[in-house]
């Protein structure tokens, strides 16, 4: 006989798989988790509107490019959090043997709630943070695109760490690879771009952004390690709030600081009407 619903599938000893609608319900049954997503949708939307308003009189092409770059951070973010809220980019992942959350069940299914959409969408949002920072520091495109390539590599290997179910050692191996890529980015920001910002004359704003970025970005692997993906010290809702708060600092606060600086179109960051023409 054909099983009538997911529950009867479990009864018949076939692994139960939650539908997207059930994941959606699961999120909204936990207001703490739901709010960690919804707040960010609201903040990303407000940030996009604020950038459009603040940037409406920009004339310099280089200043405009920095503004567009920070706008794209929030464009990705609103999509990312919509994916999480709808259940589209959430899964219940069964942890490998030896993992502290091994054998845990979530909403009747074996495994823990994994917000894999976060790691996926960071692949698209973090490059725009680095493009804006690199341009503010007055760096060249070789270094900016190197940092972009490494952040994409960091996020994709972080996604692999979260989704690996075969072996605990392999999960942490992905984490180590991702962390090495992360350190390359930290080096570029702290060493190369800090020196370049001194020469460009943007050291004041760059130093503030550098501290927010480097300190904030270190919070992500720490949360990964403490959350359900790693040592499972923090539960899913707390981990999610942790990421959401870090996102507020590393995206929206950084964006607003950049916008308030850029709208004045200081000579340190402008390119003149010929910028990008050749
Ligand atoms: C992971 C786990 C694997 C090891 C490392 C990580 C670092 C993630 C970072 C994310 C930054 C995200 C931002 C998003 C804004 O949209 C993938 C958590 C090193 C640094 C700034």
PDB file of C-alpha atoms and ligand atoms in Angstrom:
ATOM      1  CA  UNK A   1       0.000   0.000   0.000  1.00  0.00           C
ATOM      2  CA  UNK A   2       1.192   3.520  -0.798  1.00  0.00           C
ATOM      3  CA  UNK A   3       2.005   5.468   2.443  1.00  0.00           C
ATOM      4  CA  UNK A   4      -0.408   8.353   2.905  1.00  0.00           C
ATOM      5  CA  UNK A   5       1.946  10.935   4.497  1.00  0.00           C
ATOM      6  CA  UNK A   6       5.424  11.545   5.883  1.00  0.00           C
ATOM      7  CA  UNK A   7       4.531  10.030   9.247  1.00  0.00           C
ATOM      8  CA  UNK A   8       3.439   6.731   7.742  1.00  0.00           C
ATOM      9  CA  UNK A   9       6.699   6.707   5.774  1.00  0.00           C
ATOM     10  CA  UNK A  10       8.524   6.772   9.119  1.00  0.00           C
ATOM     11  CA  UNK A  11       6.256   4.076  10.516  1.00  0.00           C
ATOM     12  CA  UNK A  12       7.120   1.848   7.576  1.00  0.00           C
ATOM     13  CA  UNK A  13      10.785   2.288   8.522  1.00  0.00           C
ATOM     14  CA  UNK A  14      11.604   4.289   5.407  1.00  0.00           C
ATOM     15  CA  UNK A  15      13.660   7.392   6.375  1.00  0.00           C
ATOM     16  CA  UNK A  16      11.337  10.297   6.962  1.00  0.00           C
ATOM     17  CA  UNK A  17      12.078  13.471   5.024  1.00  0.00           C
ATOM     18  CA  UNK A  18      10.520  16.790   5.978  1.00  0.00           C
ATOM     19  CA  UNK A  19       8.867  18.687   3.172  1.00  0.00           C
ATOM     20  CA  UNK A  20       9.632  22.355   2.543  1.00  0.00           C
ATOM     21  CA  UNK A  21       6.203  23.230   3.962  1.00  0.00           C
ATOM     22  CA  UNK A  22       7.017  21.325   7.164  1.00  0.00           C
ATOM     23  CA  UNK A  23      10.358  23.135   7.483  1.00  0.00           C
ATOM     24  CA  UNK A  24       8.538  26.429   6.955  1.00  0.00           C
ATOM     25  CA  UNK A  25       6.137  25.533   9.777  1.00  0.00           C
ATOM     26  CA  UNK A  26       9.055  24.383  11.937  1.00  0.00           C
ATOM     27  CA  UNK A  27      10.715  27.818  11.578  1.00  0.00           C
ATOM     28  CA  UNK A  28       7.545  29.681  12.556  1.00  0.00           C
ATOM     29  CA  UNK A  29       6.856  27.331  15.492  1.00  0.00           C
ATOM     30  CA  UNK A  30      10.095  28.677  16.975  1.00  0.00           C
ATOM     31  CA  UNK A  31       9.583  32.476  17.185  1.00  0.00           C
ATOM     32  CA  UNK A  32      13.198  33.018  18.254  1.00  0.00           C
ATOM     33  CA  UNK A  33      14.448  31.328  15.083  1.00  0.00           C
ATOM     34  CA  UNK A  34      11.854  32.998  12.849  1.00  0.00           C
ATOM     35  CA  UNK A  35      12.721  36.465  14.168  1.00  0.00           C
ATOM     36  CA  UNK A  36      16.431  35.947  13.523  1.00  0.00           C
ATOM     37  CA  UNK A  37      15.493  35.617   9.823  1.00  0.00           C
ATOM     38  CA  UNK A  38      12.674  38.162   9.536  1.00  0.00           C
ATOM     39  CA  UNK A  39      14.649  40.954  11.251  1.00  0.00           C
ATOM     40  CA  UNK A  40      17.362  40.632   8.637  1.00  0.00           C
ATOM     41  CA  UNK A  41      14.877  40.734   5.748  1.00  0.00           C
ATOM     42  CA  UNK A  42      13.591  44.036   7.184  1.00  0.00           C
ATOM     43  CA  UNK A  43      17.083  45.456   7.765  1.00  0.00           C
ATOM     44  CA  UNK A  44      18.312  44.453   4.308  1.00  0.00           C
ATOM     45  CA  UNK A  45      15.255  46.120   2.739  1.00  0.00           C
ATOM     46  CA  UNK A  46      15.756  49.307   4.760  1.00  0.00           C
ATOM     47  CA  UNK A  47      19.456  49.372   3.898  1.00  0.00           C
ATOM     48  CA  UNK A  48      18.692  49.098   0.153  1.00  0.00           C
ATOM     49  CA  UNK A  49      16.241  52.020   0.430  1.00  0.00           C
ATOM     50  CA  UNK A  50      18.724  54.070   2.484  1.00  0.00           C
ATOM     51  CA  UNK A  51      21.488  53.520  -0.099  1.00  0.00           C
ATOM     52  CA  UNK A  52      19.166  54.505  -2.967  1.00  0.00           C
ATOM     53  CA  UNK A  53      18.192  57.664  -1.088  1.00  0.00           C
ATOM     54  CA  UNK A  54      21.668  58.651   0.109  1.00  0.00           C
ATOM     55  CA  UNK A  55      23.250  57.878  -3.249  1.00  0.00           C
ATOM     56  CA  UNK A  56      20.714  59.705  -5.393  1.00  0.00           C
ATOM     57  CA  UNK A  57      23.019  62.680  -6.076  1.00  0.00           C
ATOM     58  CA  UNK A  58      26.248  60.766  -6.642  1.00  0.00           C
ATOM     59  CA  UNK A  59      27.941  61.762  -9.894  1.00  0.00           C
ATOM     60  CA  UNK A  60      31.416  60.230  -9.756  1.00  0.00           C
ATOM     61  CA  UNK A  61      31.580  56.774 -11.430  1.00  0.00           C
ATOM     62  CA  UNK A  62      33.989  55.336  -8.850  1.00  0.00           C
ATOM     63  CA  UNK A  63      31.892  56.572  -5.910  1.00  0.00           C
ATOM     64  CA  UNK A  64      28.820  55.109  -7.643  1.00  0.00           C
ATOM     65  CA  UNK A  65      30.542  51.777  -8.036  1.00  0.00           C
ATOM     66  CA  UNK A  66      31.297  51.592  -4.289  1.00  0.00           C
ATOM     67  CA  UNK A  67      27.638  52.461  -3.572  1.00  0.00           C
ATOM     68  CA  UNK A  68      26.381  49.763  -5.975  1.00  0.00           C
ATOM     69  CA  UNK A  69      28.756  47.267  -4.433  1.00  0.00           C
ATOM     70  CA  UNK A  70      27.403  47.850  -0.908  1.00  0.00           C
ATOM     71  CA  UNK A  71      23.821  47.804  -2.241  1.00  0.00           C
ATOM     72  CA  UNK A  72      24.444  44.328  -3.683  1.00  0.00           C
ATOM     73  CA  UNK A  73      25.409  43.047  -0.205  1.00  0.00           C
ATOM     74  CA  UNK A  74      21.853  43.746   0.985  1.00  0.00           C
ATOM     75  CA  UNK A  75      20.306  42.542  -2.287  1.00  0.00           C
ATOM     76  CA  UNK A  76      21.952  39.163  -1.686  1.00  0.00           C
ATOM     77  CA  UNK A  77      21.041  39.288   2.003  1.00  0.00           C
ATOM     78  CA  UNK A  78      17.311  39.847   1.477  1.00  0.00           C
ATOM     79  CA  UNK A  79      17.289  36.884  -0.919  1.00  0.00           C
ATOM     80  CA  UNK A  80      19.349  34.759   1.467  1.00  0.00           C
ATOM     81  CA  UNK A  81      17.045  35.338   4.438  1.00  0.00           C
ATOM     82  CA  UNK A  82      13.946  34.814   2.278  1.00  0.00           C
ATOM     83  CA  UNK A  83      15.370  31.412   1.315  1.00  0.00           C
ATOM     84  CA  UNK A  84      15.922  30.513   4.983  1.00  0.00           C
ATOM     85  CA  UNK A  85      12.499  31.796   6.092  1.00  0.00           C
ATOM     86  CA  UNK A  86      10.673  29.825   3.407  1.00  0.00           C
ATOM     87  CA  UNK A  87      12.466  26.585   4.275  1.00  0.00           C
ATOM     88  CA  UNK A  88      13.949  26.427   0.765  1.00  0.00           C
ATOM     89  CA  UNK A  89      17.575  26.551   1.964  1.00  0.00           C
ATOM     90  CA  UNK A  90      17.162  24.594   5.214  1.00  0.00           C
ATOM     91  CA  UNK A  91      17.697  20.852   5.657  1.00  0.00           C
ATOM     92  CA  UNK A  92      17.779  18.326   8.429  1.00  0.00           C
ATOM     93  CA  UNK A  93      21.259  16.815   8.269  1.00  0.00           C
ATOM     94  CA  UNK A  94      22.119  13.565  10.018  1.00  0.00           C
ATOM     95  CA  UNK A  95      25.469  14.061  11.760  1.00  0.00           C
ATOM     96  CA  UNK A  96      28.268  11.487  11.314  1.00  0.00           C
ATOM     97  CA  UNK A  97      29.404   9.044  14.010  1.00  0.00           C
ATOM     98  CA  UNK A  98      31.183  10.752  16.894  1.00  0.00           C
ATOM     99  CA  UNK A  99      29.553  14.161  16.322  1.00  0.00           C
ATOM    100  CA  UNK A 100      28.041  15.589  19.560  1.00  0.00           C
ATOM    101  CA  UNK A 101      24.662  15.895  17.794  1.00  0.00           C
ATOM    102  CA  UNK A 102      24.790  12.319  16.472  1.00  0.00           C
ATOM    103  CA  UNK A 103      21.420  10.604  16.846  1.00  0.00           C
ATOM    104  CA  UNK A 104      19.519  13.869  17.482  1.00  0.00           C
ATOM    105  CA  UNK A 105      16.109  14.161  15.837  1.00  0.00           C
ATOM    106  CA  UNK A 106      14.454  17.361  14.612  1.00  0.00           C
ATOM    107  CA  UNK A 107      10.698  17.464  14.047  1.00  0.00           C
ATOM    108  CA  UNK A 108      10.685  13.669  13.933  1.00  0.00           C
ATOM    109  CA  UNK A 109      13.522  13.404  11.418  1.00  0.00           C
ATOM    110  CA  UNK A 110      17.023  12.113  12.246  1.00  0.00           C
ATOM    111  CA  UNK A 111      19.468  15.021  12.207  1.00  0.00           C
ATOM    112  CA  UNK A 112      19.847  18.693  13.093  1.00  0.00           C
ATOM    113  CA  UNK A 113      18.504  21.764  11.330  1.00  0.00           C
ATOM    114  CA  UNK A 114      21.228  23.058   9.012  1.00  0.00           C
ATOM    115  CA  UNK A 115      20.941  26.571   7.590  1.00  0.00           C
ATOM    116  CA  UNK A 116      23.042  25.701   4.548  1.00  0.00           C
ATOM    117  CA  UNK A 117      21.584  28.642   2.593  1.00  0.00           C
ATOM    118  CA  UNK A 118      23.687  30.937   4.767  1.00  0.00           C
ATOM    119  CA  UNK A 119      26.997  29.451   3.564  1.00  0.00           C
ATOM    120  CA  UNK A 120      25.772  29.368  -0.002  1.00  0.00           C
ATOM    121  CA  UNK A 121      24.695  33.008  -0.108  1.00  0.00           C
ATOM    122  CA  UNK A 122      27.824  34.301   1.663  1.00  0.00           C
ATOM    123  CA  UNK A 123      29.525  33.186  -1.553  1.00  0.00           C
ATOM    124  CA  UNK A 124      27.677  36.009  -3.286  1.00  0.00           C
ATOM    125  CA  UNK A 125      27.545  38.654  -0.533  1.00  0.00           C
ATOM    126  CA  UNK A 126      31.102  38.642   0.866  1.00  0.00           C
ATOM    127  CA  UNK A 127      32.721  39.498  -2.500  1.00  0.00           C
ATOM    128  CA  UNK A 128      30.809  42.803  -2.566  1.00  0.00           C
ATOM    129  CA  UNK A 129      32.003  43.672   0.960  1.00  0.00           C
ATOM    130  CA  UNK A 130      35.590  43.079  -0.161  1.00  0.00           C
ATOM    131  CA  UNK A 131      35.184  45.012  -3.427  1.00  0.00           C
ATOM    132  CA  UNK A 132      33.911  48.033  -1.461  1.00  0.00           C
ATOM    133  CA  UNK A 133      36.688  47.773   1.158  1.00  0.00           C
ATOM    134  CA  UNK A 134      39.420  47.270  -1.431  1.00  0.00           C
ATOM    135  CA  UNK A 135      38.226  50.250  -3.467  1.00  0.00           C
ATOM    136  CA  UNK A 136      38.091  52.425  -0.346  1.00  0.00           C
ATOM    137  CA  UNK A 137      41.657  51.428   0.506  1.00  0.00           C
ATOM    138  CA  UNK A 138      42.684  52.371  -3.046  1.00  0.00           C
ATOM    139  CA  UNK A 139      43.892  48.845  -3.808  1.00  0.00           C
ATOM    140  CA  UNK A 140      44.368  47.387  -7.285  1.00  0.00           C
ATOM    141  CA  UNK A 141      42.079  44.866  -9.011  1.00  0.00           C
ATOM    142  CA  UNK A 142      44.610  42.037  -8.702  1.00  0.00           C
ATOM    143  CA  UNK A 143      44.387  42.184  -4.901  1.00  0.00           C
ATOM    144  CA  UNK A 144      40.651  42.871  -4.849  1.00  0.00           C
ATOM    145  CA  UNK A 145      39.889  39.904  -7.112  1.00  0.00           C
ATOM    146  CA  UNK A 146      42.307  37.698  -5.162  1.00  0.00           C
ATOM    147  CA  UNK A 147      40.337  38.452  -1.985  1.00  0.00           C
ATOM    148  CA  UNK A 148      37.080  37.792  -3.885  1.00  0.00           C
ATOM    149  CA  UNK A 149      38.349  34.409  -5.127  1.00  0.00           C
ATOM    150  CA  UNK A 150      39.435  33.430  -1.621  1.00  0.00           C
ATOM    151  CA  UNK A 151      36.148  34.437  -0.023  1.00  0.00           C
ATOM    152  CA  UNK A 152      34.248  32.348  -2.590  1.00  0.00           C
ATOM    153  CA  UNK A 153      36.574  29.421  -1.821  1.00  0.00           C
ATOM    154  CA  UNK A 154      36.094  29.988   1.930  1.00  0.00           C
ATOM    155  CA  UNK A 155      32.284  29.956   1.652  1.00  0.00           C
ATOM    156  CA  UNK A 156      32.056  26.938  -0.672  1.00  0.00           C
ATOM    157  CA  UNK A 157      34.369  24.867   1.550  1.00  0.00           C
ATOM    158  CA  UNK A 158      32.370  26.090   4.595  1.00  0.00           C
ATOM    159  CA  UNK A 159      29.231  24.797   2.839  1.00  0.00           C
ATOM    160  CA  UNK A 160      31.022  21.474   2.296  1.00  0.00           C
ATOM    161  CA  UNK A 161      31.896  21.346   6.018  1.00  0.00           C
ATOM    162  CA  UNK A 162      28.240  21.848   6.956  1.00  0.00           C
ATOM    163  CA  UNK A 163      26.877  19.292   4.487  1.00  0.00           C
ATOM    164  CA  UNK A 164      29.421  16.477   4.942  1.00  0.00           C
ATOM    165  CA  UNK A 165      27.755  13.542   6.677  1.00  0.00           C
ATOM    166  CA  UNK A 166      30.188  10.740   5.832  1.00  0.00           C
ATOM    167  CA  UNK A 167      32.843  11.441   8.445  1.00  0.00           C
ATOM    168  CA  UNK A 168      33.464  13.775  11.352  1.00  0.00           C
ATOM    169  CA  UNK A 169      37.127  14.135  10.412  1.00  0.00           C
ATOM    170  CA  UNK A 170      36.130  15.257   6.896  1.00  0.00           C
ATOM    171  CA  UNK A 171      33.747  17.876   8.320  1.00  0.00           C
ATOM    172  CA  UNK A 172      36.593  19.391  10.325  1.00  0.00           C
ATOM    173  CA  UNK A 173      39.028  19.022   7.436  1.00  0.00           C
ATOM    174  CA  UNK A 174      36.738  21.225   5.318  1.00  0.00           C
ATOM    175  CA  UNK A 175      36.616  23.659   8.247  1.00  0.00           C
ATOM    176  CA  UNK A 176      40.434  23.812   8.329  1.00  0.00           C
ATOM    177  CA  UNK A 177      40.667  24.425   4.555  1.00  0.00           C
ATOM    178  CA  UNK A 178      38.019  27.149   4.776  1.00  0.00           C
ATOM    179  CA  UNK A 179      39.851  28.768   7.707  1.00  0.00           C
ATOM    180  CA  UNK A 180      43.129  28.862   5.745  1.00  0.00           C
ATOM    181  CA  UNK A 181      41.339  30.696   2.901  1.00  0.00           C
ATOM    182  CA  UNK A 182      39.878  33.038   5.517  1.00  0.00           C
ATOM    183  CA  UNK A 183      43.349  33.871   6.851  1.00  0.00           C
ATOM    184  CA  UNK A 184      44.452  34.907   3.349  1.00  0.00           C
ATOM    185  CA  UNK A 185      41.613  37.465   3.329  1.00  0.00           C
ATOM    186  CA  UNK A 186      42.507  38.676   6.830  1.00  0.00           C
ATOM    187  CA  UNK A 187      46.109  39.132   5.692  1.00  0.00           C
ATOM    188  CA  UNK A 188      45.073  41.158   2.631  1.00  0.00           C
ATOM    189  CA  UNK A 189      42.856  43.424   4.760  1.00  0.00           C
ATOM    190  CA  UNK A 190      45.244  43.891   7.685  1.00  0.00           C
ATOM    191  CA  UNK A 191      48.524  44.118   5.805  1.00  0.00           C
ATOM    192  CA  UNK A 192      48.025  45.136   2.152  1.00  0.00           C
ATOM    193  CA  UNK A 193      44.921  47.293   2.341  1.00  0.00           C
ATOM    194  CA  UNK A 194      45.874  48.960   5.632  1.00  0.00           C
ATOM    195  CA  UNK A 195      49.144  50.135   4.051  1.00  0.00           C
ATOM    196  CA  UNK A 196      47.387  51.195   0.844  1.00  0.00           C
ATOM    197  CA  UNK A 197      44.731  53.150   2.765  1.00  0.00           C
ATOM    198  CA  UNK A 198      47.536  55.194   4.406  1.00  0.00           C
ATOM    199  CA  UNK A 199      48.844  56.187   0.983  1.00  0.00           C
ATOM    200  CA  UNK A 200      45.333  56.818  -0.387  1.00  0.00           C
ATOM    201  CA  UNK A 201      44.435  58.970   2.642  1.00  0.00           C
ATOM    202  CA  UNK A 202      41.404  56.864   3.661  1.00  0.00           C
ATOM    203  CA  UNK A 203      43.064  55.391   6.755  1.00  0.00           C
ATOM    204  CA  UNK A 204      40.539  56.840   9.256  1.00  0.00           C
ATOM    205  CA  UNK A 205      37.416  55.308   7.710  1.00  0.00           C
ATOM    206  CA  UNK A 206      39.361  52.205   6.632  1.00  0.00           C
ATOM    207  CA  UNK A 207      40.618  51.524  10.173  1.00  0.00           C
ATOM    208  CA  UNK A 208      37.064  51.597  11.568  1.00  0.00           C
ATOM    209  CA  UNK A 209      35.798  49.329   8.769  1.00  0.00           C
ATOM    210  CA  UNK A 210      38.808  47.046   9.147  1.00  0.00           C
ATOM    211  CA  UNK A 211      38.169  46.474  12.859  1.00  0.00           C
ATOM    212  CA  UNK A 212      34.414  45.854  12.343  1.00  0.00           C
ATOM    213  CA  UNK A 213      35.157  43.494   9.457  1.00  0.00           C
ATOM    214  CA  UNK A 214      38.031  41.476  10.852  1.00  0.00           C
ATOM    215  CA  UNK A 215      36.550  41.142  14.379  1.00  0.00           C
ATOM    216  CA  UNK A 216      33.067  40.466  12.967  1.00  0.00           C
ATOM    217  CA  UNK A 217      34.269  37.915  10.391  1.00  0.00           C
ATOM    218  CA  UNK A 218      36.182  35.963  13.078  1.00  0.00           C
ATOM    219  CA  UNK A 219      32.829  35.524  14.828  1.00  0.00           C
ATOM    220  CA  UNK A 220      31.515  33.282  12.000  1.00  0.00           C
ATOM    221  CA  UNK A 221      33.947  30.348  12.332  1.00  0.00           C
ATOM    222  CA  UNK A 222      33.721  30.651  16.138  1.00  0.00           C
ATOM    223  CA  UNK A 223      29.918  30.353  15.904  1.00  0.00           C
ATOM    224  CA  UNK A 224      30.227  27.470  13.457  1.00  0.00           C
ATOM    225  CA  UNK A 225      32.456  25.622  15.904  1.00  0.00           C
ATOM    226  CA  UNK A 226      30.192  26.334  18.911  1.00  0.00           C
ATOM    227  CA  UNK A 227      26.901  25.749  17.060  1.00  0.00           C
ATOM    228  CA  UNK A 228      25.144  22.563  15.994  1.00  0.00           C
ATOM    229  CA  UNK A 229      27.479  22.088  13.042  1.00  0.00           C
ATOM    230  CA  UNK A 230      30.541  21.887  15.285  1.00  0.00           C
ATOM    231  CA  UNK A 231      30.693  21.076  19.014  1.00  0.00           C
ATOM    232  CA  UNK A 232      26.925  21.665  19.416  1.00  0.00           C
ATOM    233  CA  UNK A 233      27.305  23.847  22.521  1.00  0.00           C
ATOM    234  CA  UNK A 234      24.720  26.361  21.203  1.00  0.00           C
ATOM    235  CA  UNK A 235      21.266  25.361  19.938  1.00  0.00           C
ATOM    236  CA  UNK A 236      20.000  26.214  16.449  1.00  0.00           C
ATOM    237  CA  UNK A 237      18.054  29.367  17.381  1.00  0.00           C
ATOM    238  CA  UNK A 238      20.991  30.836  19.348  1.00  0.00           C
ATOM    239  CA  UNK A 239      23.424  30.028  16.540  1.00  0.00           C
ATOM    240  CA  UNK A 240      21.064  31.651  14.070  1.00  0.00           C
ATOM    241  CA  UNK A 241      20.810  34.801  16.222  1.00  0.00           C
ATOM    242  CA  UNK A 242      24.591  34.844  16.458  1.00  0.00           C
ATOM    243  CA  UNK A 243      24.910  34.851  12.667  1.00  0.00           C
ATOM    244  CA  UNK A 244      22.106  37.395  12.303  1.00  0.00           C
ATOM    245  CA  UNK A 245      23.799  39.797  14.757  1.00  0.00           C
ATOM    246  CA  UNK A 246      27.167  39.349  13.030  1.00  0.00           C
ATOM    247  CA  UNK A 247      25.414  40.052   9.710  1.00  0.00           C
ATOM    248  CA  UNK A 248      24.010  43.307  11.123  1.00  0.00           C
ATOM    249  CA  UNK A 249      27.539  44.463  12.005  1.00  0.00           C
ATOM    250  CA  UNK A 250      29.443  43.170   8.972  1.00  0.00           C
ATOM    251  CA  UNK A 251      26.819  44.135   6.398  1.00  0.00           C
ATOM    252  CA  UNK A 252      24.402  46.896   7.370  1.00  0.00           C
ATOM    253  CA  UNK A 253      26.592  48.877   9.813  1.00  0.00           C
ATOM    254  CA  UNK A 254      29.617  48.618   7.510  1.00  0.00           C
ATOM    255  CA  UNK A 255      27.405  49.625   4.549  1.00  0.00           C
ATOM    256  CA  UNK A 256      26.002  52.705   6.283  1.00  0.00           C
ATOM    257  CA  UNK A 257      29.479  53.870   7.383  1.00  0.00           C
ATOM    258  CA  UNK A 258      30.707  53.468   3.794  1.00  0.00           C
ATOM    259  CA  UNK A 259      27.678  55.309   2.370  1.00  0.00           C
ATOM    260  CA  UNK A 260      28.014  58.296   4.722  1.00  0.00           C
ATOM    261  CA  UNK A 261      31.656  58.579   3.655  1.00  0.00           C
ATOM    262  CA  UNK A 262      31.037  58.070  -0.059  1.00  0.00           C
ATOM    263  CA  UNK A 263      28.149  60.548  -0.475  1.00  0.00           C
ATOM    264  CA  UNK A 264      30.569  63.415   0.194  1.00  0.00           C
ATOM    265  CA  UNK A 265      32.557  62.185  -2.844  1.00  0.00           C
ATOM    266  CA  UNK A 266      35.961  62.936  -1.250  1.00  0.00           C
ATOM    267  CA  UNK A 267      38.876  63.128  -3.748  1.00  0.00           C
ATOM    268  CA  UNK A 268      40.503  60.088  -2.084  1.00  0.00           C
ATOM    269  CA  UNK A 269      37.845  57.758  -3.496  1.00  0.00           C
ATOM    270  CA  UNK A 270      36.626  59.471  -6.654  1.00  0.00           C
ATOM    271  CA  UNK A 271      37.876  58.510 -10.091  1.00  0.00           C
ATOM    272  CA  UNK A 272      36.796  61.453 -12.234  1.00  0.00           C
ATOM    273  CA  UNK A 273      34.538  61.278 -15.282  1.00  0.00           C
ATOM    274  CA  UNK A 274      37.102  59.228 -17.254  1.00  0.00           C
ATOM    275  CA  UNK A 275      37.148  56.447 -14.618  1.00  0.00           C
ATOM    276  CA  UNK A 276      36.710  53.035 -16.241  1.00  0.00           C
ATOM    277  CA  UNK A 277      36.715  54.516 -19.735  1.00  0.00           C
ATOM    278  CA  UNK A 278      39.944  52.879 -20.835  1.00  0.00           C
TER     279      UNK A 278
HETATM  280  C1  LIG B   1      32.755  29.202   8.072  1.00  0.00           C
HETATM  281  C2  LIG B   1      33.035  27.774   8.536  1.00  0.00           C
HETATM  282  C3  LIG B   1      34.312  27.246   8.049  1.00  0.00           C
HETATM  283  C4  LIG B   1      35.478  28.090   8.496  1.00  0.00           C
HETATM  284  C5  LIG B   1      35.255  29.553   8.285  1.00  0.00           C
HETATM  285  C6  LIG B   1      33.995  30.098   8.094  1.00  0.00           C
HETATM  286  C7  LIG B   1      33.949  31.555   7.887  1.00  0.00           C
HETATM  287  C8  LIG B   1      32.917  32.293   7.502  1.00  0.00           C
HETATM  288  C9  LIG B   1      32.911  33.725   7.358  1.00  0.00           C
HETATM  289  C10 LIG B   1      31.762  34.273   6.896  1.00  0.00           C
HETATM  290  C11 LIG B   1      31.488  35.636   6.691  1.00  0.00           C
HETATM  291  C12 LIG B   1      30.291  35.974   6.263  1.00  0.00           C
HETATM  292  C13 LIG B   1      29.811  37.308   6.018  1.00  0.00           C
HETATM  293  C14 LIG B   1      28.591  37.409   5.458  1.00  0.00           C
HETATM  294  C15 LIG B   1      27.975  38.609   5.063  1.00  0.00           C
HETATM  295  O1  LIG B   1      27.138  38.594   4.188  1.00  0.00           O
HETATM  296  C16 LIG B   1      32.192  29.119   6.652  1.00  0.00           C
HETATM  297  C17 LIG B   1      31.686  29.714   9.036  1.00  0.00           C
HETATM  298  C18 LIG B   1      36.498  30.411   8.323  1.00  0.00           C
HETATM  299  C19 LIG B   1      34.100  34.533   7.694  1.00  0.00           C
HETATM  300  C20 LIG B   1      30.625  38.485   6.351  1.00  0.00           C
END
